[in-house]
Short mmCIF file of C-alpha atoms in Angstrom, two decimals:
data_model
loop_
_atom_site.label_atom_id
_atom_site.label_comp_id
_atom_site.label_asym_id
_atom_site.label_seq_id
_atom_site.Cartn_x
_atom_site.Cartn_y
_atom_site.Cartn_z
CA UNK A 22 106.92 106.27 101.76
CA UNK A 23 107.46 107.81 105.23
CA UNK A 24 110.58 107.48 107.49
CA UNK A 25 110.16 108.68 111.48
CA UNK A 26 113.79 108.96 112.67
CA UNK A 27 114.07 107.25 116.03
CA UNK A 28 113.00 103.62 115.40
CA UNK A 29 114.34 100.58 113.29
CA UNK A 30 113.72 102.32 110.26
CA UNK A 31 117.12 104.33 108.25
CA UNK A 32 117.41 106.49 104.77
CA UNK A 33 119.20 103.26 104.03
CA UNK A 34 115.52 101.30 103.81
CA UNK A 35 114.08 104.34 102.03
CA UNK A 36 117.23 103.93 99.39
CA UNK A 37 116.58 100.14 99.46
CA UNK A 38 112.92 100.49 98.55
CA UNK A 39 113.35 103.31 95.94
CA UNK A 40 115.69 101.37 94.25
CA UNK A 41 113.39 98.72 93.86
CA UNK A 42 111.03 100.97 92.68
CA UNK A 43 112.93 102.49 90.37
CA UNK A 44 113.60 98.93 88.52
CA UNK A 45 110.42 97.88 88.22
CA UNK A 46 108.51 100.97 87.73
CA UNK A 47 110.95 103.38 85.85
CA UNK A 48 110.55 107.13 85.63
CA UNK A 49 108.10 106.83 88.81
CA UNK A 50 108.58 109.90 91.30
CA UNK A 51 109.62 108.81 94.05
CA UNK A 52 108.81 110.58 97.86
CA UNK A 53 109.36 110.25 101.22
CA UNK A 54 107.84 112.10 103.79
CA UNK A 55 110.54 112.06 106.53
CA UNK A 56 112.36 114.06 109.27
CA UNK A 57 115.88 113.62 108.23
CA UNK A 58 117.60 113.91 104.40
CA UNK A 59 116.42 110.54 102.66
CA UNK A 60 118.11 109.76 99.04
CA UNK A 61 114.93 110.85 96.92
CA UNK A 62 112.62 113.52 97.08
CA UNK A 63 111.94 114.18 100.23
CA UNK A 64 108.50 116.06 102.42
CA UNK A 65 109.03 117.02 105.96
CA UNK A 66 106.85 115.54 108.53
CA UNK A 67 104.70 118.25 110.11
CA UNK A 68 103.97 116.57 113.50
CA UNK A 69 105.80 114.48 115.37
CA UNK A 70 103.35 111.67 115.80
CA UNK A 71 104.98 108.68 116.95
CA UNK A 72 105.69 105.09 114.66
CA UNK A 73 103.21 104.45 112.60
CA UNK A 74 101.29 107.11 113.14
CA UNK A 75 103.95 109.11 110.99
CA UNK A 76 101.91 107.42 108.26
CA UNK A 77 98.80 109.73 108.89
CA UNK A 78 100.73 112.49 107.52
CA UNK A 79 100.02 110.94 103.73
CA UNK A 80 96.45 112.25 104.22
CA UNK A 81 97.89 116.09 104.62
CA UNK A 82 95.90 118.63 102.07
CA UNK A 83 98.89 120.23 101.44
CA UNK A 84 100.57 116.77 99.41
CA UNK A 85 98.74 116.78 96.05
CA UNK A 86 98.04 114.36 93.54
CA UNK A 87 97.27 110.48 94.17
CA UNK A 88 99.85 108.61 95.95
CA UNK A 89 101.38 104.83 95.19
CA UNK A 90 101.98 104.25 99.22
CA UNK A 91 104.47 101.29 99.90
CA UNK A 92 105.88 100.47 103.80
CA UNK A 93 109.54 100.56 104.48
CA UNK A 94 109.14 96.81 104.92
CA UNK A 95 108.26 96.19 101.78
CA UNK A 96 109.78 94.49 98.46
CA UNK A 97 109.27 95.04 95.30
CA UNK A 98 109.91 91.69 93.37
CA UNK A 99 108.43 92.11 89.62
CA UNK A 100 106.94 94.89 87.77
CA UNK A 101 104.52 97.26 88.93
CA UNK A 102 102.66 98.74 85.67
CA UNK A 103 99.80 97.19 86.77
CA UNK A 104 99.48 98.36 90.26
CA UNK A 105 100.54 101.65 89.13
CA UNK A 106 97.85 102.05 86.95
CA UNK A 107 95.23 101.80 89.63
CA UNK A 108 92.97 104.80 89.75
CA UNK A 109 90.62 103.89 92.89
CA UNK A 110 91.08 103.63 96.84
CA UNK A 111 92.64 100.72 96.93
CA UNK A 112 94.29 98.97 100.20
CA UNK A 113 95.78 95.55 101.07
CA UNK A 114 93.61 93.29 102.67
CA UNK A 115 94.64 91.96 106.63
CA UNK A 116 96.47 88.07 105.90
CA UNK A 117 95.18 86.61 108.87
CA UNK A 118 91.55 88.76 108.99
CA UNK A 119 90.95 89.66 105.25
CA UNK A 120 87.84 91.62 106.10
CA UNK A 121 90.10 94.30 108.00
CA UNK A 122 92.41 96.82 106.02
CA UNK A 123 96.33 96.22 106.18
CA UNK A 124 98.09 99.61 105.33
CA UNK A 125 101.14 98.31 103.76
CA UNK A 126 100.57 99.18 100.26
CA UNK A 127 97.47 101.38 99.27
CA UNK A 128 96.75 103.57 96.38
CA UNK A 129 95.24 106.62 97.63
CA UNK A 130 93.64 109.35 95.82
CA UNK A 131 93.87 112.57 96.79
CA UNK A 132 89.91 113.34 97.10
CA UNK A 133 89.79 109.96 99.40
CA UNK A 134 92.09 111.44 101.61
CA UNK A 135 90.47 114.47 102.99
CA UNK A 136 87.98 112.43 104.71
CA UNK A 137 90.56 110.53 107.04
CA UNK A 138 92.75 113.48 106.97
CA UNK A 139 89.87 115.66 109.08
CA UNK A 140 88.97 112.58 111.62
CA UNK A 141 92.48 112.24 112.50
CA UNK A 142 93.83 115.29 113.09
CA UNK A 143 90.05 116.11 115.23
CA UNK A 144 91.74 114.75 118.67
CA UNK A 145 94.87 112.62 117.22
CA UNK A 146 96.23 111.87 120.86
CA UNK A 147 92.85 110.25 121.17
CA UNK A 148 92.97 107.92 118.01
CA UNK A 149 96.66 107.37 119.21
CA UNK A 150 95.41 106.50 122.69
CA UNK A 151 92.58 103.90 121.70
CA UNK A 152 94.45 102.24 118.66
CA UNK A 153 95.68 99.38 120.73
CA UNK A 154 93.41 96.50 120.73
CA UNK A 155 93.03 93.91 118.36
CA UNK A 156 90.12 95.60 116.84
CA UNK A 157 91.46 98.72 116.52
CA UNK A 158 95.58 98.48 115.67
CA UNK A 159 97.31 101.11 115.04
CA UNK A 160 96.71 103.04 111.54
CA UNK A 161 95.46 99.75 110.15
CA UNK A 162 92.42 100.13 113.04
CA UNK A 163 91.72 103.74 112.08
CA UNK A 164 91.67 103.61 108.69
CA UNK A 165 89.55 100.10 109.04
CA UNK A 166 86.24 102.53 110.86
CA UNK A 167 86.63 103.88 107.67
CA UNK A 168 87.45 101.96 104.33
CA UNK A 169 87.29 97.80 105.80
CA UNK A 170 83.96 97.59 103.83
CA UNK A 171 83.95 99.99 100.73
CA UNK A 172 87.99 100.42 99.74
CA UNK A 173 88.56 98.33 97.01
CA UNK A 174 91.17 95.29 97.92
CA UNK A 175 94.60 94.31 96.20
CA UNK A 176 93.88 90.75 96.50
CA UNK A 177 90.60 91.02 94.65
CA UNK A 178 91.96 93.63 92.00
CA UNK A 179 94.85 92.18 91.00
CA UNK A 180 95.06 88.71 92.72
CA UNK A 181 98.28 87.57 93.65
CA UNK A 182 100.16 90.53 92.68
CA UNK A 183 100.53 91.63 96.45
CA UNK A 184 101.20 89.24 98.49
CA UNK A 185 102.21 88.30 101.97
CA UNK A 186 105.66 87.09 103.44
CA UNK A 187 104.59 85.12 106.36
CA UNK A 188 101.11 83.90 104.39
CA UNK A 189 102.00 83.06 100.73
CA UNK A 190 105.87 82.95 100.59
CA UNK A 191 106.28 79.63 102.82
CA UNK A 192 107.70 77.56 99.88
CA UNK A 193 109.34 80.88 97.73
CA UNK A 194 107.59 83.70 96.39
CA UNK A 195 104.68 83.04 94.16
CA UNK A 196 104.70 83.03 90.72
CA UNK A 197 103.04 86.75 89.60
CA UNK A 198 103.83 88.08 92.80
CA UNK A 199 104.77 92.07 92.18
CA UNK A 200 104.82 92.90 95.99
CA UNK A 201 105.88 91.08 98.85
CA UNK A 202 104.54 92.76 102.07
CA UNK A 203 106.85 91.97 105.18
CA UNK A 204 104.19 92.68 108.32
CA UNK A 205 106.10 92.39 111.69
CA UNK A 206 109.14 89.98 112.00
CA UNK A 207 111.36 88.98 109.81
CA UNK A 208 112.18 92.30 107.97
CA UNK A 209 113.26 91.55 104.85
CA UNK A 210 116.80 92.59 105.08
CA UNK A 211 117.19 90.29 108.32
CA UNK A 212 116.47 87.49 105.55
CA UNK A 213 118.75 88.79 102.79
CA UNK A 214 116.17 90.47 100.61
#
């Protein structure tokens, strides 16, 4: 997880998601990159990148090992065993444009992160300034440049386990869902999750 202070997210959101992870993946090491104290293991953010750009710190070379990343507005609703056994780069498909990358849940092997880190840190101001068009939106647009055609997708690897609240949960959470991604509004806590 990543929590940058000063926005709508707080350590309470980290605690909420950490509790869900602990329930559905007992024994998992739960870590949050943050600039404030959090109720789990904290790795300090090194850069002052705003908003979602802070997520790019997950690619830092000093963070060792493979990472299973969740956005703070994600809800874990079932066992994560199958998701946690993933060993190759895996991202979510955008709910509306499935050919594009969605970064709410990602499995990031250490060896795949270096390319992203090197490219972004070569000129972060440029990437943040130009990450504001429909085809190049935020961190997802940046990642799509590298992984749009090559990254494995949760919807193909584990069909039905990672779902969009807006697209897949209109009649309730689908049977077999393990992770519900809330991209945009509403946030899970706004509807009592």
